[in-house]
PDB file of C-alpha atoms in Angstrom:
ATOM      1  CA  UNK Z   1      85.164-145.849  82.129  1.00 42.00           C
ATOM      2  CA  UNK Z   2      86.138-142.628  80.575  1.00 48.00           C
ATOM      3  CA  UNK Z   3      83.537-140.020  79.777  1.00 53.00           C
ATOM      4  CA  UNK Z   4      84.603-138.365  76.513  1.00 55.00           C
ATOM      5  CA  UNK Z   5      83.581-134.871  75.985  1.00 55.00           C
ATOM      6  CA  UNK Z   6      83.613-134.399  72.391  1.00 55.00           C
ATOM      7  CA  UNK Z   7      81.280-136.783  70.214  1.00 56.00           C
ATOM      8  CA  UNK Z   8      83.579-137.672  67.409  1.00 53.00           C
ATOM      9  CA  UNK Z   9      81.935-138.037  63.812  1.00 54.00           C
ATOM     10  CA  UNK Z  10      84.337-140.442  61.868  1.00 49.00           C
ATOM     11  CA  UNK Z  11      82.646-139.591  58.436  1.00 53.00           C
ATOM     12  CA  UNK Z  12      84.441-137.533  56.040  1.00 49.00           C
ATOM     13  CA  UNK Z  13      82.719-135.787  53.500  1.00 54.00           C
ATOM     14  CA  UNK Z  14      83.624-136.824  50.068  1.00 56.00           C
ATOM     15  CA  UNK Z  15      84.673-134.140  47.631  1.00 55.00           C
ATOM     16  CA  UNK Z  16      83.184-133.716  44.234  1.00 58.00           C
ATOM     17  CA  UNK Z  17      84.945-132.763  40.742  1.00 55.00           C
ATOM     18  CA  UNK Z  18      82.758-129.639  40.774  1.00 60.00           C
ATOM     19  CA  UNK Z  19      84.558-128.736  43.975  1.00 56.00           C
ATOM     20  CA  UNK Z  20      87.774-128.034  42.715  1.00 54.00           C
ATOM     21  CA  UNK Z  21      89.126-125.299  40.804  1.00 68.00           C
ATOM     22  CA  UNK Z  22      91.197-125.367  37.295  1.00 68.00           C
ATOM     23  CA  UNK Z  23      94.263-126.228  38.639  1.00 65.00           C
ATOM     24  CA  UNK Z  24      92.821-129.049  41.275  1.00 72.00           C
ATOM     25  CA  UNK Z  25      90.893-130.258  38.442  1.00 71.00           C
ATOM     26  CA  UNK Z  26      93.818-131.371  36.171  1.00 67.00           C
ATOM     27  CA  UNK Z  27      95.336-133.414  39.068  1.00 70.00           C
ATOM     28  CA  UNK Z  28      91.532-134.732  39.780  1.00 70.00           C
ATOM     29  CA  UNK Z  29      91.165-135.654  36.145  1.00 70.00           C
ATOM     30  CA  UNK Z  30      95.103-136.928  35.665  1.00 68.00           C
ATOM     31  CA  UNK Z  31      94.162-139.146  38.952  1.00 70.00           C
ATOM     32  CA  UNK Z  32      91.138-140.585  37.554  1.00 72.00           C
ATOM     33  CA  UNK Z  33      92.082-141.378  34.283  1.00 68.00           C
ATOM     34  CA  UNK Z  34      95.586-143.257  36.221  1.00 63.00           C
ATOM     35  CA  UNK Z  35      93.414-145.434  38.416  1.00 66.00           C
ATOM     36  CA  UNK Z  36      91.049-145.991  35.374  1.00 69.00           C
ATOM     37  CA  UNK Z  37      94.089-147.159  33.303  1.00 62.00           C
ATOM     38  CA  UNK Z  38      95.339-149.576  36.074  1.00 61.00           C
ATOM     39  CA  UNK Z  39      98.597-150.742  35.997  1.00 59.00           C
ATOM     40  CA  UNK Z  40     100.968-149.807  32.984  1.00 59.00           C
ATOM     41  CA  UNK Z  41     104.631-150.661  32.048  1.00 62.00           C
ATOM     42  CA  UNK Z  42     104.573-146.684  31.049  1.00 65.00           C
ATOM     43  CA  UNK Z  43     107.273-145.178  32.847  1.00 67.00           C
ATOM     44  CA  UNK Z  44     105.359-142.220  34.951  1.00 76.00           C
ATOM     45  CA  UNK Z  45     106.719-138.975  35.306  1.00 87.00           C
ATOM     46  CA  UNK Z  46     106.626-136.634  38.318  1.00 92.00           C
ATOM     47  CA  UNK Z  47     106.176-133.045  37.876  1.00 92.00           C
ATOM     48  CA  UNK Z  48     109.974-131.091  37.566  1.00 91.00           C
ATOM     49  CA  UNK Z  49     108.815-128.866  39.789  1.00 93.00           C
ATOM     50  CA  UNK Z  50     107.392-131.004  42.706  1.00 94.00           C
ATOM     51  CA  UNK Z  51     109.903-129.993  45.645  1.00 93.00           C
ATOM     52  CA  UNK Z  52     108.179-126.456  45.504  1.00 93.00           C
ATOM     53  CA  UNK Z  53     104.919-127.776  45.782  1.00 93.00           C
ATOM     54  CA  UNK Z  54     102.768-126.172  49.126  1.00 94.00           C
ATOM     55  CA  UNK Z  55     102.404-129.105  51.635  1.00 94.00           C
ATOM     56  CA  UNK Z  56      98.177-129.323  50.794  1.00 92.00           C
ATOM     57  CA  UNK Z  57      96.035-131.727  48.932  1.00 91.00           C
ATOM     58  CA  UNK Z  58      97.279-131.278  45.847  1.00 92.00           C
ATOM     59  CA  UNK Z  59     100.112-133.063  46.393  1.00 93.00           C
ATOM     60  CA  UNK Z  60      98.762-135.798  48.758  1.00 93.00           C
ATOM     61  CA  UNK Z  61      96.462-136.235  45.846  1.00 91.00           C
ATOM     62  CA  UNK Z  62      99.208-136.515  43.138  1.00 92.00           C
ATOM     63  CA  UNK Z  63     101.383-139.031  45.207  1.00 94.00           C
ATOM     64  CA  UNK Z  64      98.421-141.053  46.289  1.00 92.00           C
ATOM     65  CA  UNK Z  65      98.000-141.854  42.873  1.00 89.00           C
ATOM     66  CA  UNK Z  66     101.558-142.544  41.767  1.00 91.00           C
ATOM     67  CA  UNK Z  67     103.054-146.232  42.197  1.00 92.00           C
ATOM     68  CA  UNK Z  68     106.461-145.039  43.301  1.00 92.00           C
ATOM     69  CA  UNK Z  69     107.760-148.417  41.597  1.00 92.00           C
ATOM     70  CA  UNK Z  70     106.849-147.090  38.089  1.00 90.00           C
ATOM     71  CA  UNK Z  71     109.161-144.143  38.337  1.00 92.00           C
ATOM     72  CA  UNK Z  72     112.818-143.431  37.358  1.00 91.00           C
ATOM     73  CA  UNK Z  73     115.481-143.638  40.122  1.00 91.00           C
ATOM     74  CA  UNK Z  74     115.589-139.724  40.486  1.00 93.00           C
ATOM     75  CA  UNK Z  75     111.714-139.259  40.439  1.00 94.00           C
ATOM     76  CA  UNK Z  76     111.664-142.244  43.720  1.00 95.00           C
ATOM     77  CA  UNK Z  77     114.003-139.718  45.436  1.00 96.00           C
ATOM     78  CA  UNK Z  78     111.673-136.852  44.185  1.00 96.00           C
ATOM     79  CA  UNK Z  79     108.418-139.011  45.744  1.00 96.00           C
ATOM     80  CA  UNK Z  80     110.375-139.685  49.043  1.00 97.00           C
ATOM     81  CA  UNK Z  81     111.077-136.370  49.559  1.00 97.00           C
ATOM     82  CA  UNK Z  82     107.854-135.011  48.930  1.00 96.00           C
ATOM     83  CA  UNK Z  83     106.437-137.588  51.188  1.00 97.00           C
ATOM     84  CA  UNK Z  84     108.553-136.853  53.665  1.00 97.00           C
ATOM     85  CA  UNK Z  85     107.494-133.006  53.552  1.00 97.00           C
ATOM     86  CA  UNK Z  86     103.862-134.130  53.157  1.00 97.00           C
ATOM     87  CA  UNK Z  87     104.004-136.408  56.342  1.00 97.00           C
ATOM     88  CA  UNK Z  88     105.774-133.572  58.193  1.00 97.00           C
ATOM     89  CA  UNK Z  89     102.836-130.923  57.340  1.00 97.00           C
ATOM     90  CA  UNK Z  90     100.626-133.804  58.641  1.00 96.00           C
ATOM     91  CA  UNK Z  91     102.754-133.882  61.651  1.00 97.00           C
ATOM     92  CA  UNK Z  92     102.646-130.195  62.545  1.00 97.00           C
ATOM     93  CA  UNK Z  93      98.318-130.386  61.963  1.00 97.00           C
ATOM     94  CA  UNK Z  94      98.056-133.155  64.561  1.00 97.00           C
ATOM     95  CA  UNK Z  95     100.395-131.126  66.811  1.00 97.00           C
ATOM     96  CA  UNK Z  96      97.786-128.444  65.812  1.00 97.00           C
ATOM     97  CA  UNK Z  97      94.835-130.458  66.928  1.00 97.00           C
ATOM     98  CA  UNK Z  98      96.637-131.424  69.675  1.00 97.00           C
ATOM     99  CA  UNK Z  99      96.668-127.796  71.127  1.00 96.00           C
ATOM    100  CA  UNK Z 100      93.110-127.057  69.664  1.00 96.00           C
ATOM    101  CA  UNK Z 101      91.758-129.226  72.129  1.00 96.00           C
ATOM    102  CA  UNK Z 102      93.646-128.084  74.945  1.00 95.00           C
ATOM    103  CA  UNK Z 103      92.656-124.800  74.189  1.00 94.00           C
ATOM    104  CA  UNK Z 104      88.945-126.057  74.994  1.00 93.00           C
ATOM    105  CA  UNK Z 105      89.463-127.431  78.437  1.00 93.00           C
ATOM    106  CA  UNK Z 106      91.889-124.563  79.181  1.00 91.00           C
ATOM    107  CA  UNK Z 107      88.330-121.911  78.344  1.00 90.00           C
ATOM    108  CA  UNK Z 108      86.612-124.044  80.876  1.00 88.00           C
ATOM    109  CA  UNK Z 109      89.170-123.626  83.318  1.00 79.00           C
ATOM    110  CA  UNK Z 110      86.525-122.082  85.566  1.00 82.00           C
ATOM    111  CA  UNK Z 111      84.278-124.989  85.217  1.00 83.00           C
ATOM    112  CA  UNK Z 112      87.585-128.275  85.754  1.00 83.00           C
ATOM    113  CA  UNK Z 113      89.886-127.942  88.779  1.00 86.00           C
ATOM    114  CA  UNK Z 114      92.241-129.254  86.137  1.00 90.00           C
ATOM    115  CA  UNK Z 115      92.095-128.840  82.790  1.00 90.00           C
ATOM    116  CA  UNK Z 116      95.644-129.841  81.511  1.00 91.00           C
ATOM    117  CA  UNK Z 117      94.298-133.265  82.840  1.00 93.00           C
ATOM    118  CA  UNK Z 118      91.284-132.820  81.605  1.00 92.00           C
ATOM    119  CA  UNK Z 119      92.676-132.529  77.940  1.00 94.00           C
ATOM    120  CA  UNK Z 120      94.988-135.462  78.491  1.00 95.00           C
ATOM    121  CA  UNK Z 121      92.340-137.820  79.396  1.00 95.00           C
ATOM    122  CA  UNK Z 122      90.297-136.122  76.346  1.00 95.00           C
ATOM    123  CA  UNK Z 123      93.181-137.203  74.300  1.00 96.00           C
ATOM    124  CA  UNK Z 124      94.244-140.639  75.812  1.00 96.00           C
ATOM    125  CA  UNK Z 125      90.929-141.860  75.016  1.00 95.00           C
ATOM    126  CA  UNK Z 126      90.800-140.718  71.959  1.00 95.00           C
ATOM    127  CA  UNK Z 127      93.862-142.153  71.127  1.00 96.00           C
ATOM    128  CA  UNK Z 128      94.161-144.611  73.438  1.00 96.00           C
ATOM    129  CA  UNK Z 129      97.644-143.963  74.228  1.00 97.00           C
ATOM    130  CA  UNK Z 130      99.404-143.912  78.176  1.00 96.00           C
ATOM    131  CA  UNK Z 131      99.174-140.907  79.881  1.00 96.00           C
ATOM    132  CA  UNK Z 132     103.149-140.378  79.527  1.00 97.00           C
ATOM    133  CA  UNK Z 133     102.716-140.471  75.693  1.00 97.00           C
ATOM    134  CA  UNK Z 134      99.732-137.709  75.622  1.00 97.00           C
ATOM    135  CA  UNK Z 135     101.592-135.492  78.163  1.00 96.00           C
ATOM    136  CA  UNK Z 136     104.857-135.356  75.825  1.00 97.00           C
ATOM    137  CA  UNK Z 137     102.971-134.712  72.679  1.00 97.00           C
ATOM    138  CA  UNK Z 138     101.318-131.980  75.039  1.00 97.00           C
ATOM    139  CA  UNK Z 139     104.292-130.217  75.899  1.00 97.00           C
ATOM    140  CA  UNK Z 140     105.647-130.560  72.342  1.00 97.00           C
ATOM    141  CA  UNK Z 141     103.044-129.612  70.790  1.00 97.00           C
ATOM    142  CA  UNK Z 142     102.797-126.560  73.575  1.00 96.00           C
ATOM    143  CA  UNK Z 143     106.187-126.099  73.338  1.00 97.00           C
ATOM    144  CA  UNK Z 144     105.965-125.648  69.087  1.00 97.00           C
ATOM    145  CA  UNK Z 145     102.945-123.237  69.578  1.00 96.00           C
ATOM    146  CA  UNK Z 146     103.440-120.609  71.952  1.00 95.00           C
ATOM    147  CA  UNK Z 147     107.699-120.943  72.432  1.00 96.00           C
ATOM    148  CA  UNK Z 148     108.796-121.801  69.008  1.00 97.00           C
ATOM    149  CA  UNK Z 149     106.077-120.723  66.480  1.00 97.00           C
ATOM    150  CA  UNK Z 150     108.379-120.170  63.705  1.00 97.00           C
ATOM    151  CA  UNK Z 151     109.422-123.965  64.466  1.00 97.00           C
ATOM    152  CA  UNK Z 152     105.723-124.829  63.835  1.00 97.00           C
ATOM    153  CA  UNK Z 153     105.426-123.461  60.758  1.00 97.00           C
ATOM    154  CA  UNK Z 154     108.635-124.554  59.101  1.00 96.00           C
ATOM    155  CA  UNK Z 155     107.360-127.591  60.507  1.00 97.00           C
ATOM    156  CA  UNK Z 156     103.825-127.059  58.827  1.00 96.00           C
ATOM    157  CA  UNK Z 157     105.365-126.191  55.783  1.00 95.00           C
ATOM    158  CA  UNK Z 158     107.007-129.413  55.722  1.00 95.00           C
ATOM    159  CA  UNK Z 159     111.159-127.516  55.581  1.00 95.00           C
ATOM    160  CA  UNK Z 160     111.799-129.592  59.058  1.00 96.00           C
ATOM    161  CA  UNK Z 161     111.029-132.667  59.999  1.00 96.00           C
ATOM    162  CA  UNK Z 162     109.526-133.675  63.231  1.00 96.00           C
ATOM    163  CA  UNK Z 163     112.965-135.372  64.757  1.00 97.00           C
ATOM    164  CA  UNK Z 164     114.430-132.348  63.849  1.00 97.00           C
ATOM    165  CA  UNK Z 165     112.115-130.175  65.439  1.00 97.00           C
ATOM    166  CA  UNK Z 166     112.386-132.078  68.600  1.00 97.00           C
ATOM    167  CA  UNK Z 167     115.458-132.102  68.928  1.00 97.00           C
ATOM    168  CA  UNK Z 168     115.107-128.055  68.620  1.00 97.00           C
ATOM    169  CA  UNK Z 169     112.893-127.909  71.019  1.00 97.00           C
ATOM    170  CA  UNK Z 170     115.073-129.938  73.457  1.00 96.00           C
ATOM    171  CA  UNK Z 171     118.103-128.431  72.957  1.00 96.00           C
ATOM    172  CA  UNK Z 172     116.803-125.227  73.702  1.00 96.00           C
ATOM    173  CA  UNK Z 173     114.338-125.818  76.550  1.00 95.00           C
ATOM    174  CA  UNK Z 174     117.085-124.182  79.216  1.00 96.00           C
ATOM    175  CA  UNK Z 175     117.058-120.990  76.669  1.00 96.00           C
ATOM    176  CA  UNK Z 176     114.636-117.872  77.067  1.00 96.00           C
ATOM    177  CA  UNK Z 177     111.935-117.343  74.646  1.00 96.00           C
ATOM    178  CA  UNK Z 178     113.902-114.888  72.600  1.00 96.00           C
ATOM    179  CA  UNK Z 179     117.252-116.568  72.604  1.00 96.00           C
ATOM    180  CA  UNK Z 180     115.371-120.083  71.608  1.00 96.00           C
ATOM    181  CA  UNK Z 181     113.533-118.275  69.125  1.00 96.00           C
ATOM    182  CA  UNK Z 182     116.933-116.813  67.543  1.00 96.00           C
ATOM    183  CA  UNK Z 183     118.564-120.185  67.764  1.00 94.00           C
ATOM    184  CA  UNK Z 184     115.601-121.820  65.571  1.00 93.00           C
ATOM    185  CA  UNK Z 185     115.326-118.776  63.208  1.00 92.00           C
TER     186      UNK Z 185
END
């Protein structure tokens, strides 16, 4: 049996309207009044300018509440696309969390002969994946933060997906720092 370290709450706290500002609000009360409405023939409408939208909740909240199979032809394209940036930025925070608690077991590096293992059996239970699957994300997710951080936030930002940025990473693994880094860029 494993011993975790971290006690993991699995609540999340549930935002009210009052927490939002103006602009948060609009999509809040546009979302509410959608799912009140239920399902309409209505042809739905994404916003024209929804490929420049930041990667945050904002837009997880708009596409959560559209049924891509009430929109036009070019507005599914629109939805996949800003999915697809969406799921990257989610990518790039789990790589994120990944490192974050790395970063824990490598402060008590004093304290664990080994932390690196340490933070993959943190992770393997958590996850319950094999020990090759957490020590790949591991080096990725090493790799994207200290050797390619410009990766990780084009990454974050939802520009590159995370094949691409992979295959980045691989592909310039036998580089220096600075040469990989000028590669990416």
């Amino acid at each position: 049996m494993i011993e975790r370290m971290f006690d993991i709450d699995t609540t999340v706290p549930v935002m009210t309207a009052e927490d939002w500002d103006a602009e948060e609000r609009l999509i809040w009360d546009l979302t509410e009044a959608a799912l009140a409405a239920g399902p309409s023939d209505e042809p739905v409408m994404l916003p024209p300018d929804i490929e420049s939208w930041p990667t945050d909740e904002r837009l997880s909240v708009l596409l959560s509440a559209v049924d891509v199979h009430q929109l036009s032809g070019a507005d599914r394209v629109a939805y996949m696309k800003a999915q697809h940036r969406l799921n990257a930025s989610g990518q790039a925070r789990f790589l994120g969390a990944v490192n974050a608690v790395s970063d824990v077991y490598d402060e008590m590096a004093e304290d664990i002969e080994d932390p690196n293992a340490g933070a993959s059996m943190e992770i393997r239970a958590a996850l319950r994946w094999t020990r090759r699957a957490v020590d790949n994300e591991m080096a990725f997710a090493h790799d994207l933060g200290v050797r390619l951080p410009s990766l990780f936030e084009r990454l974050s930002q939802g520009h590159v997906d995370r094949r691409r940025a992979e295959r980045l990473s691989d592909h310039t693994s036998h580089l220096s720092v600075a040469h990989a880094r000028q590669v990416v860029d």
